[in-house]
Structures are given as C-alpha cells and as structure tokens.
mmCIF file of N, CA and C in Angstrom:
data_model
loop_
_atom_site.group_PDB
_atom_site.id
_atom_site.type_symbol
_atom_site.label_atom_id
_atom_site.label_comp_id
_atom_site.label_asym_id
_atom_site.label_seq_id
_atom_site.Cartn_x
_atom_site.Cartn_y
_atom_site.Cartn_z
ATOM 1 N N UNK I 3 -124.358 -15.643 6.608
ATOM 2 C CA UNK I 3 -123.678 -14.808 5.645
ATOM 3 C C UNK I 3 -122.197 -14.761 6.004
ATOM 4 N N UNK I 4 -121.383 -15.046 5.037
ATOM 5 C CA UNK I 4 -119.936 -15.021 5.250
ATOM 6 C C UNK I 4 -119.431 -13.579 5.234
ATOM 7 N N UNK I 5 -118.454 -13.312 6.060
ATOM 8 C CA UNK I 5 -117.859 -11.975 6.105
ATOM 9 C C UNK I 5 -116.902 -11.800 4.933
ATOM 10 N N UNK I 6 -116.762 -10.560 4.514
ATOM 11 C CA UNK I 6 -115.830 -10.252 3.432
ATOM 12 C C UNK I 6 -114.399 -10.378 3.952
ATOM 13 N N UNK I 7 -113.431 -10.518 3.054
ATOM 14 C CA UNK I 7 -112.028 -10.563 3.497
ATOM 15 C C UNK I 7 -111.620 -9.324 4.298
ATOM 16 N N UNK I 8 -112.131 -8.172 3.928
ATOM 17 C CA UNK I 8 -111.801 -6.944 4.664
ATOM 18 C C UNK I 8 -112.351 -7.034 6.085
ATOM 19 N N UNK I 9 -113.601 -7.447 6.216
ATOM 20 C CA UNK I 9 -114.194 -7.567 7.548
ATOM 21 C C UNK I 9 -113.471 -8.608 8.396
ATOM 22 N N UNK I 10 -113.115 -9.729 7.800
ATOM 23 C CA UNK I 10 -112.386 -10.772 8.539
ATOM 24 C C UNK I 10 -111.048 -10.242 9.045
ATOM 25 N N UNK I 11 -110.347 -9.527 8.181
ATOM 26 C CA UNK I 11 -109.035 -8.989 8.557
ATOM 27 C C UNK I 11 -109.154 -8.011 9.712
ATOM 28 N N UNK I 12 -110.088 -7.084 9.602
ATOM 29 C CA UNK I 12 -110.238 -6.054 10.630
ATOM 30 C C UNK I 12 -110.755 -6.652 11.936
ATOM 31 N N UNK I 13 -111.678 -7.587 11.850
ATOM 32 C CA UNK I 13 -112.216 -8.230 13.046
ATOM 33 C C UNK I 13 -111.106 -8.948 13.823
ATOM 34 N N UNK I 14 -110.300 -9.725 13.124
ATOM 35 C CA UNK I 14 -109.214 -10.467 13.782
ATOM 36 C C UNK I 14 -108.160 -9.515 14.347
ATOM 37 N N UNK I 15 -107.801 -8.483 13.597
ATOM 38 C CA UNK I 15 -106.791 -7.526 14.063
ATOM 39 C C UNK I 15 -107.294 -6.753 15.284
ATOM 40 N N UNK I 16 -108.560 -6.369 15.262
ATOM 41 C CA UNK I 16 -109.148 -5.630 16.378
ATOM 42 C C UNK I 16 -109.073 -6.438 17.674
ATOM 43 N N UNK I 17 -109.514 -7.693 17.622
ATOM 44 C CA UNK I 17 -109.524 -8.509 18.838
ATOM 45 C C UNK I 17 -108.118 -8.876 19.284
ATOM 46 N N UNK I 18 -107.228 -9.086 18.340
ATOM 47 C CA UNK I 18 -105.833 -9.362 18.702
ATOM 48 C C UNK I 18 -105.268 -8.186 19.490
ATOM 49 N N UNK I 19 -105.375 -6.999 18.930
ATOM 50 C CA UNK I 19 -104.814 -5.820 19.593
ATOM 51 C C UNK I 19 -105.483 -5.570 20.937
ATOM 52 N N UNK I 20 -106.800 -5.612 20.983
ATOM 53 C CA UNK I 20 -107.511 -5.332 22.228
ATOM 54 C C UNK I 20 -107.137 -6.284 23.346
ATOM 55 N N UNK I 21 -107.107 -7.558 23.059
ATOM 56 C CA UNK I 21 -106.800 -8.554 24.087
ATOM 57 C C UNK I 21 -105.330 -8.516 24.494
ATOM 58 N N UNK I 22 -104.443 -8.397 23.517
ATOM 59 C CA UNK I 22 -103.017 -8.397 23.850
ATOM 60 C C UNK I 22 -102.625 -7.185 24.674
ATOM 61 N N UNK I 23 -103.143 -6.031 24.322
ATOM 62 C CA UNK I 23 -102.777 -4.827 25.080
ATOM 63 C C UNK I 23 -103.457 -4.770 26.436
ATOM 64 N N UNK I 24 -104.544 -5.478 26.607
ATOM 65 C CA UNK I 24 -105.249 -5.490 27.883
ATOM 66 C C UNK I 24 -104.707 -6.547 28.840
ATOM 67 N N UNK I 25 -104.372 -7.729 28.314
ATOM 68 C CA UNK I 25 -103.955 -8.799 29.216
ATOM 69 C C UNK I 25 -102.973 -9.784 28.623
ATOM 70 N N UNK I 26 -102.372 -9.442 27.499
ATOM 71 C CA UNK I 26 -101.358 -10.300 26.900
ATOM 72 C C UNK I 26 -101.935 -11.555 26.262
ATOM 73 N N UNK I 27 -101.028 -12.452 25.893
ATOM 74 C CA UNK I 27 -101.439 -13.693 25.249
ATOM 75 C C UNK I 27 -102.280 -14.567 26.169
ATOM 76 N N UNK I 28 -102.026 -14.508 27.473
ATOM 77 C CA UNK I 28 -102.841 -15.295 28.397
ATOM 78 C C UNK I 28 -104.307 -14.933 28.274
ATOM 79 N N UNK I 29 -104.595 -13.648 28.150
ATOM 80 C CA UNK I 29 -105.978 -13.211 27.987
ATOM 81 C C UNK I 29 -106.501 -13.564 26.596
ATOM 82 N N UNK I 30 -105.709 -13.306 25.562
ATOM 83 C CA UNK I 30 -106.147 -13.600 24.196
ATOM 84 C C UNK I 30 -106.492 -15.071 24.032
ATOM 85 N N UNK I 31 -105.564 -15.941 24.450
ATOM 86 C CA UNK I 31 -105.805 -17.373 24.287
ATOM 87 C C UNK I 31 -106.797 -17.928 25.299
ATOM 88 N N UNK I 32 -106.843 -17.349 26.489
ATOM 89 C CA UNK I 32 -107.743 -17.838 27.521
ATOM 90 C C UNK I 32 -109.193 -17.461 27.291
ATOM 91 N N UNK I 33 -109.414 -16.418 26.523
ATOM 92 C CA UNK I 33 -110.776 -15.996 26.208
ATOM 93 C C UNK I 33 -111.241 -16.633 24.907
ATOM 94 N N UNK I 34 -112.495 -16.453 24.605
ATOM 95 C CA UNK I 34 -113.064 -16.986 23.365
ATOM 96 C C UNK I 34 -112.361 -16.437 22.134
ATOM 97 N N UNK I 35 -111.792 -15.257 22.250
ATOM 98 C CA UNK I 35 -111.122 -14.629 21.107
ATOM 99 C C UNK I 35 -109.944 -15.442 20.590
ATOM 100 N N UNK I 36 -109.406 -16.318 21.405
ATOM 101 C CA UNK I 36 -108.290 -17.159 20.972
ATOM 102 C C UNK I 36 -108.629 -18.033 19.786
ATOM 103 N N UNK I 37 -109.914 -18.242 19.535
ATOM 104 C CA UNK I 37 -110.324 -19.015 18.365
ATOM 105 C C UNK I 37 -109.859 -18.321 17.082
ATOM 106 N N UNK I 38 -109.650 -17.017 17.159
ATOM 107 C CA UNK I 38 -109.265 -16.221 15.995
ATOM 108 C C UNK I 38 -107.758 -16.182 15.731
ATOM 109 N N UNK I 39 -106.975 -16.894 16.488
ATOM 110 C CA UNK I 39 -105.525 -16.791 16.339
ATOM 111 C C UNK I 39 -105.047 -17.049 14.904
ATOM 112 N N UNK I 40 -105.474 -18.122 14.249
ATOM 113 C CA UNK I 40 -105.014 -18.324 12.863
ATOM 114 C C UNK I 40 -105.424 -17.175 11.932
ATOM 115 N N UNK I 41 -106.623 -16.656 12.129
ATOM 116 C CA UNK I 41 -107.084 -15.531 11.319
ATOM 117 C C UNK I 41 -106.301 -14.262 11.649
ATOM 118 N N UNK I 42 -105.885 -14.119 12.900
ATOM 119 C CA UNK I 42 -105.093 -12.962 13.292
ATOM 120 C C UNK I 42 -103.699 -13.018 12.662
ATOM 121 N N UNK I 43 -103.124 -14.206 12.554
ATOM 122 C CA UNK I 43 -101.839 -14.348 11.849
ATOM 123 C C UNK I 43 -102.009 -13.893 10.400
ATOM 124 N N UNK I 44 -103.072 -14.367 9.780
ATOM 125 C CA UNK I 44 -103.348 -13.977 8.389
ATOM 126 C C UNK I 44 -103.569 -12.472 8.282
ATOM 127 N N UNK I 45 -104.302 -11.903 9.230
ATOM 128 C CA UNK I 45 -104.560 -10.462 9.215
ATOM 129 C C UNK I 45 -103.251 -9.679 9.314
ATOM 130 N N UNK I 46 -102.374 -10.084 10.209
ATOM 131 C CA UNK I 46 -101.095 -9.388 10.361
ATOM 132 C C UNK I 46 -100.276 -9.474 9.073
ATOM 133 N N UNK I 47 -100.340 -10.614 8.414
ATOM 134 C CA UNK I 47 -99.630 -10.780 7.149
ATOM 135 C C UNK I 47 -100.211 -9.842 6.093
ATOM 136 N N UNK I 48 -101.531 -9.830 5.971
ATOM 137 C CA UNK I 48 -102.212 -8.965 4.999
ATOM 138 C C UNK I 48 -101.926 -7.493 5.287
ATOM 139 N N UNK I 49 -101.819 -7.135 6.554
ATOM 140 C CA UNK I 49 -101.575 -5.748 6.949
ATOM 141 C C UNK I 49 -100.089 -5.386 6.914
ATOM 142 N N UNK I 50 -99.286 -6.259 6.338
ATOM 143 C CA UNK I 50 -97.843 -6.036 6.171
ATOM 144 C C UNK I 50 -97.124 -5.874 7.513
ATOM 145 N N UNK I 51 -97.448 -6.777 8.427
ATOM 146 C CA UNK I 51 -96.792 -6.813 9.734
ATOM 147 C C UNK I 51 -96.247 -8.225 9.963
ATOM 148 N N UNK I 52 -95.231 -8.606 9.181
ATOM 149 C CA UNK I 52 -94.740 -9.982 9.235
ATOM 150 C C UNK I 52 -94.088 -10.372 10.561
ATOM 151 N N UNK I 53 -93.455 -9.447 11.226
ATOM 152 C CA UNK I 53 -92.840 -9.798 12.522
ATOM 153 C C UNK I 53 -93.922 -10.068 13.563
ATOM 154 N N UNK I 54 -94.993 -9.283 13.554
ATOM 155 C CA UNK I 54 -96.097 -9.522 14.475
ATOM 156 C C UNK I 54 -96.756 -10.858 14.156
ATOM 157 N N UNK I 55 -96.947 -11.138 12.878
ATOM 158 C CA UNK I 55 -97.522 -12.430 12.468
ATOM 159 C C UNK I 55 -96.651 -13.582 12.959
ATOM 160 N N UNK I 56 -95.333 -13.441 12.835
ATOM 161 C CA UNK I 56 -94.408 -14.503 13.252
ATOM 162 C C UNK I 56 -94.453 -14.715 14.766
ATOM 163 N N UNK I 57 -94.527 -13.641 15.531
ATOM 164 C CA UNK I 57 -94.596 -13.770 16.998
ATOM 165 C C UNK I 57 -95.912 -14.413 17.430
ATOM 166 N N UNK I 58 -96.985 -14.071 16.750
ATOM 167 C CA UNK I 58 -98.267 -14.690 17.053
ATOM 168 C C UNK I 58 -98.216 -16.176 16.714
ATOM 169 N N UNK I 59 -97.640 -16.514 15.570
ATOM 170 C CA UNK I 59 -97.509 -17.924 15.202
ATOM 171 C C UNK I 59 -96.646 -18.665 16.220
ATOM 172 N N UNK I 60 -95.574 -18.029 16.669
ATOM 173 C CA UNK I 60 -94.710 -18.633 17.692
ATOM 174 C C UNK I 60 -95.496 -18.928 18.968
ATOM 175 N N UNK I 61 -96.345 -17.998 19.372
ATOM 176 C CA UNK I 61 -97.140 -18.215 20.581
ATOM 177 C C UNK I 61 -98.157 -19.335 20.375
ATOM 178 N N UNK I 62 -98.724 -19.425 19.180
ATOM 179 C CA UNK I 62 -99.671 -20.505 18.883
ATOM 180 C C UNK I 62 -98.979 -21.859 18.899
ATOM 181 N N UNK I 63 -97.736 -21.908 18.457
ATOM 182 C CA UNK I 63 -96.984 -23.161 18.416
ATOM 183 C C UNK I 63 -96.797 -23.767 19.800
ATOM 184 N N UNK I 64 -96.829 -22.946 20.835
ATOM 185 C CA UNK I 64 -96.682 -23.450 22.202
ATOM 186 C C UNK I 64 -97.773 -24.474 22.514
ATOM 187 N N UNK I 65 -98.933 -24.326 21.915
ATOM 188 C CA UNK I 65 -100.049 -25.238 22.166
ATOM 189 C C UNK I 65 -99.905 -26.560 21.427
ATOM 190 N N UNK I 66 -98.996 -26.630 20.466
ATOM 191 C CA UNK I 66 -98.838 -27.835 19.664
ATOM 192 C C UNK I 66 -99.743 -27.804 18.441
ATOM 193 N N UNK I 67 -99.586 -28.839 17.637
ATOM 194 C CA UNK I 67 -100.375 -28.938 16.404
ATOM 195 C C UNK I 67 -101.366 -30.079 16.507
ATOM 196 N N UNK I 68 -102.552 -29.923 16.033
ATOM 197 C CA UNK I 68 -103.094 -28.687 15.483
ATOM 198 C C UNK I 68 -103.412 -27.693 16.600
ATOM 199 N N UNK I 69 -103.439 -26.416 16.239
ATOM 200 C CA UNK I 69 -103.778 -25.377 17.203
ATOM 201 C C UNK I 69 -105.190 -25.632 17.732
ATOM 202 N N UNK I 70 -105.365 -25.624 19.056
ATOM 203 C CA UNK I 70 -106.694 -25.911 19.626
ATOM 204 C C UNK I 70 -107.647 -24.714 19.504
ATOM 205 N N UNK I 71 -108.668 -24.873 18.720
ATOM 206 C CA UNK I 71 -109.675 -23.812 18.570
ATOM 207 C C UNK I 71 -110.606 -23.763 19.780
ATOM 208 N N UNK I 72 -110.684 -24.863 20.526
ATOM 209 C CA UNK I 72 -111.574 -24.919 21.676
ATOM 210 C C UNK I 72 -110.965 -24.167 22.860
ATOM 211 N N UNK I 73 -111.726 -23.240 23.410
ATOM 212 C CA UNK I 73 -111.263 -22.418 24.523
ATOM 213 C C UNK I 73 -110.827 -23.266 25.709
ATOM 214 N N UNK I 74 -111.616 -24.261 26.066
ATOM 215 C CA UNK I 74 -111.308 -25.085 27.233
ATOM 216 C C UNK I 74 -109.952 -25.775 27.095
ATOM 217 N N UNK I 75 -109.630 -26.242 25.915
ATOM 218 C CA UNK I 75 -108.341 -26.912 25.696
ATOM 219 C C UNK I 75 -107.190 -25.932 25.907
ATOM 220 N N UNK I 76 -107.341 -24.702 25.406
ATOM 221 C CA UNK I 76 -106.285 -23.696 25.595
ATOM 222 C C UNK I 76 -106.160 -23.319 27.066
ATOM 223 N N UNK I 77 -107.301 -23.118 27.722
ATOM 224 C CA UNK I 77 -107.285 -22.742 29.136
ATOM 225 C C UNK I 77 -106.616 -23.814 29.993
ATOM 226 N N UNK I 78 -106.900 -25.064 29.704
ATOM 227 C CA UNK I 78 -106.309 -26.165 30.466
ATOM 228 C C UNK I 78 -104.788 -26.144 30.347
ATOM 229 N N UNK I 79 -104.268 -25.947 29.144
ATOM 230 C CA UNK I 79 -102.816 -25.897 28.954
ATOM 231 C C UNK I 79 -102.201 -24.701 29.668
ATOM 232 N N UNK I 80 -102.841 -23.554 29.566
ATOM 233 C CA UNK I 80 -102.317 -22.350 30.213
ATOM 234 C C UNK I 80 -102.326 -22.515 31.732
ATOM 235 N N UNK I 81 -103.420 -23.013 32.283
ATOM 236 C CA UNK I 81 -103.526 -23.204 33.736
ATOM 237 C C UNK I 81 -102.474 -24.178 34.245
ATOM 238 N N UNK I 82 -102.225 -25.255 33.517
ATOM 239 C CA UNK I 82 -101.208 -26.228 33.925
ATOM 240 C C UNK I 82 -99.830 -25.584 33.927
ATOM 241 N N UNK I 83 -99.542 -24.761 32.940
ATOM 242 C CA UNK I 83 -98.242 -24.091 32.885
ATOM 243 C C UNK I 83 -98.086 -23.120 34.052
ATOM 244 N N UNK I 84 -99.114 -22.337 34.310
ATOM 245 C CA UNK I 84 -99.065 -21.359 35.399
ATOM 246 C C UNK I 84 -98.913 -22.061 36.748
ATOM 247 N N UNK I 85 -99.631 -23.174 36.946
ATOM 248 C CA UNK I 85 -99.524 -23.924 38.196
ATOM 249 C C UNK I 85 -98.117 -24.473 38.411
ATOM 250 N N UNK I 86 -97.414 -24.757 37.334
ATOM 251 C CA UNK I 86 -96.043 -25.256 37.451
ATOM 252 C C UNK I 86 -95.030 -24.118 37.553
ATOM 253 N N UNK I 87 -95.523 -22.880 37.591
ATOM 254 C CA UNK I 87 -94.632 -21.734 37.749
ATOM 255 C C UNK I 87 -94.109 -21.167 36.446
ATOM 256 N N UNK I 88 -94.700 -21.529 35.347
ATOM 257 C CA UNK I 88 -94.241 -21.083 34.040
ATOM 258 C C UNK I 88 -95.265 -20.134 33.426
ATOM 259 N N UNK I 89 -94.792 -18.980 32.974
ATOM 260 C CA UNK I 89 -95.646 -18.096 32.174
ATOM 261 C C UNK I 89 -95.138 -18.228 30.745
ATOM 262 N N UNK I 90 -95.817 -19.028 29.925
ATOM 263 C CA UNK I 90 -95.288 -19.336 28.598
ATOM 264 C C UNK I 90 -95.209 -18.138 27.662
ATOM 265 N N UNK I 91 -95.865 -17.045 27.998
ATOM 266 C CA UNK I 91 -95.917 -15.912 27.080
ATOM 267 C C UNK I 91 -95.276 -14.647 27.635
ATOM 268 N N UNK I 92 -94.600 -14.740 28.754
ATOM 269 C CA UNK I 92 -94.050 -13.571 29.435
ATOM 270 C C UNK I 92 -93.206 -12.709 28.503
ATOM 271 N N UNK I 93 -92.214 -13.296 27.874
ATOM 272 C CA UNK I 93 -91.323 -12.536 26.999
ATOM 273 C C UNK I 93 -92.054 -12.108 25.728
ATOM 274 N N UNK I 94 -92.852 -13.000 25.179
ATOM 275 C CA UNK I 94 -93.580 -12.675 23.950
ATOM 276 C C UNK I 94 -94.559 -11.525 24.151
ATOM 277 N N UNK I 95 -95.184 -11.437 25.315
ATOM 278 C CA UNK I 95 -96.128 -10.349 25.570
ATOM 279 C C UNK I 95 -95.468 -8.992 25.359
ATOM 280 N N UNK I 96 -94.285 -8.816 25.906
ATOM 281 C CA UNK I 96 -93.580 -7.533 25.773
ATOM 282 C C UNK I 96 -93.175 -7.272 24.329
ATOM 283 N N UNK I 97 -92.655 -8.290 23.665
ATOM 284 C CA UNK I 97 -92.227 -8.130 22.277
ATOM 285 C C UNK I 97 -93.405 -7.762 21.381
ATOM 286 N N UNK I 98 -94.521 -8.419 21.578
ATOM 287 C CA UNK I 98 -95.691 -8.190 20.733
ATOM 288 C C UNK I 98 -96.308 -6.817 21.003
ATOM 289 N N UNK I 99 -96.348 -6.406 22.248
ATOM 290 C CA UNK I 99 -96.882 -5.079 22.561
ATOM 291 C C UNK I 99 -96.075 -4.008 21.826
ATOM 292 N N UNK I 100 -94.769 -4.163 21.786
ATOM 293 C CA UNK I 100 -93.937 -3.205 21.050
ATOM 294 C C UNK I 100 -94.233 -3.244 19.558
ATOM 295 N N UNK I 101 -94.366 -4.446 19.007
ATOM 296 C CA UNK I 101 -94.621 -4.574 17.575
ATOM 297 C C UNK I 101 -95.968 -3.975 17.178
ATOM 298 N N UNK I 102 -96.970 -4.103 18.022
ATOM 299 C CA UNK I 102 -98.292 -3.535 17.725
ATOM 300 C C UNK I 102 -98.175 -2.039 17.443
ATOM 301 N N UNK I 103 -97.287 -1.368 18.162
ATOM 302 C CA UNK I 103 -97.104 0.066 17.975
ATOM 303 C C UNK I 103 -95.994 0.424 16.986
ATOM 304 N N UNK I 104 -94.949 -0.396 16.925
ATOM 305 C CA UNK I 104 -93.739 0.029 16.232
ATOM 306 C C UNK I 104 -93.446 -0.636 14.891
ATOM 307 N N UNK I 105 -94.064 -1.777 14.604
ATOM 308 C CA UNK I 105 -93.787 -2.388 13.308
ATOM 309 C C UNK I 105 -94.519 -1.600 12.220
ATOM 310 N N UNK I 106 -93.806 -1.223 11.195
ATOM 311 C CA UNK I 106 -94.413 -0.448 10.125
ATOM 312 C C UNK I 106 -95.059 0.803 10.682
ATOM 313 N N UNK I 107 -96.305 1.009 10.327
ATOM 314 C CA UNK I 107 -97.038 2.172 10.815
ATOM 315 C C UNK I 107 -97.838 1.870 12.079
ATOM 316 N N UNK I 108 -97.725 0.647 12.591
ATOM 317 C CA UNK I 108 -98.500 0.224 13.751
ATOM 318 C C UNK I 108 -99.758 -0.491 13.296
ATOM 319 N N UNK I 109 -100.260 -1.379 14.126
ATOM 320 C CA UNK I 109 -101.396 -2.211 13.744
ATOM 321 C C UNK I 109 -102.655 -1.392 13.471
ATOM 322 N N UNK I 110 -102.968 -0.458 14.333
ATOM 323 C CA UNK I 110 -104.187 0.323 14.137
ATOM 324 C C UNK I 110 -104.128 1.143 12.847
ATOM 325 N N UNK I 111 -103.024 1.829 12.622
ATOM 326 C CA UNK I 111 -102.885 2.637 11.400
ATOM 327 C C UNK I 111 -102.893 1.758 10.156
ATOM 328 N N UNK I 112 -102.262 0.605 10.234
ATOM 329 C CA UNK I 112 -102.254 -0.316 9.096
ATOM 330 C C UNK I 112 -103.658 -0.805 8.788
ATOM 331 N N UNK I 113 -104.426 -1.098 9.829
ATOM 332 C CA UNK I 113 -105.802 -1.565 9.639
ATOM 333 C C UNK I 113 -106.673 -0.465 9.034
ATOM 334 N N UNK I 114 -106.535 0.746 9.527
ATOM 335 C CA UNK I 114 -107.319 1.858 8.984
ATOM 336 C C UNK I 114 -106.970 2.124 7.521
ATOM 337 N N UNK I 115 -105.692 2.088 7.190
ATOM 338 C CA UNK I 115 -105.266 2.288 5.801
ATOM 339 C C UNK I 115 -105.789 1.166 4.915
ATOM 340 N N UNK I 116 -105.786 -0.053 5.422
ATOM 341 C CA UNK I 116 -106.301 -1.205 4.676
ATOM 342 C C UNK I 116 -107.784 -1.026 4.358
ATOM 343 N N UNK I 117 -108.555 -0.611 5.347
ATOM 344 C CA UNK I 117 -109.987 -0.386 5.133
ATOM 345 C C UNK I 117 -110.187 0.716 4.097
ATOM 346 N N UNK I 118 -109.435 1.775 4.225
ATOM 347 C CA UNK I 118 -109.568 2.900 3.284
ATOM 348 C C UNK I 118 -109.270 2.454 1.852
ATOM 349 N N UNK I 119 -108.226 1.625 1.702
ATOM 350 C CA UNK I 119 -107.862 1.143 0.360
ATOM 351 C C UNK I 119 -108.928 0.214 -0.221
ATOM 352 N N UNK I 120 -109.664 -0.456 0.631
ATOM 353 C CA UNK I 120 -110.617 -1.463 0.163
ATOM 354 C C UNK I 120 -112.088 -1.042 0.302
ATOM 355 N N UNK I 121 -112.314 0.217 0.560
ATOM 356 C CA UNK I 121 -113.675 0.712 0.673
ATOM 357 C C UNK I 121 -113.975 1.589 -0.548
ATOM 358 N N UNK I 122 -115.048 1.285 -1.237
ATOM 359 C CA UNK I 122 -115.409 2.119 -2.392
ATOM 360 C C UNK I 122 -115.657 3.556 -1.955
ATOM 361 N N UNK I 123 -115.119 4.485 -2.701
ATOM 362 C CA UNK I 123 -115.294 5.906 -2.399
ATOM 363 C C UNK I 123 -116.603 6.397 -3.009
ATOM 364 N N UNK I 124 -117.378 7.094 -2.225
ATOM 365 C CA UNK I 124 -118.622 7.663 -2.734
ATOM 366 C C UNK I 124 -118.379 9.097 -3.168
ATOM 367 N N UNK I 125 -119.183 9.550 -4.105
ATOM 368 C CA UNK I 125 -119.015 10.915 -4.622
ATOM 369 C C UNK I 125 -120.030 11.828 -4.025
#
C-alpha cells in the first residue's frame, strides 16, 4: 500500500529532524534514513521551508549525482572523508539545526500545521 502525500511528507520530515538534531548529517546519511533525503527535500519544500530544503540539497550534492540511495555507498564516502580529516557537513550541521527551529514557524510546527490542514475534521 502506497503512503499518502501527507504521510510521506511527515515521515520524511520526522526522520530528517530527528537524525539531524541527534547527530547531524553524518548520522542522517550514515543511517538507513539517508535513503529519504530526496523525499526530505520535497517535504521541506511542501512545508514552506525553502532554505532548509536548499541546505539539504547542498549536503546531498556532496555525494555526487545520482544521489546514492544505498546506505553502504554513503557510508563509504563519509568514512573516506573523515579518514582524510574532512568533516564534509561540519558547517552545514550548524546552519541546518538553526533552520529547523528558526525558518518560518520551525519544522515541527510547520509539519503539525500541514497535517491539520490536510486532515478531515470530524464533527
């Protein structure tokens, strides 16, 4: 069964926020949740958070095109960068953490408002 657009948006936004605030892009991309990066960009766009969407897209671009959906491919690139002394997401992690809270009404509030707007009201 395919998920509805509302469920897809909230699912991607939830995992983006949880992983980024817990361990930054290294955790998001290094875990299985990194498979959701393209959907998370779309979710941020739908939730009217274009700067957050742009920063996420910028971080995805580091991997090259096409974006690797396979966890092992992302982990290999991240590990090679770290071994060479480079943290490819250091600056972006801080910028994105701020945007999660400060862009518009914030990601969580935007997601809740989105669900409310798209949920049928019962009487």
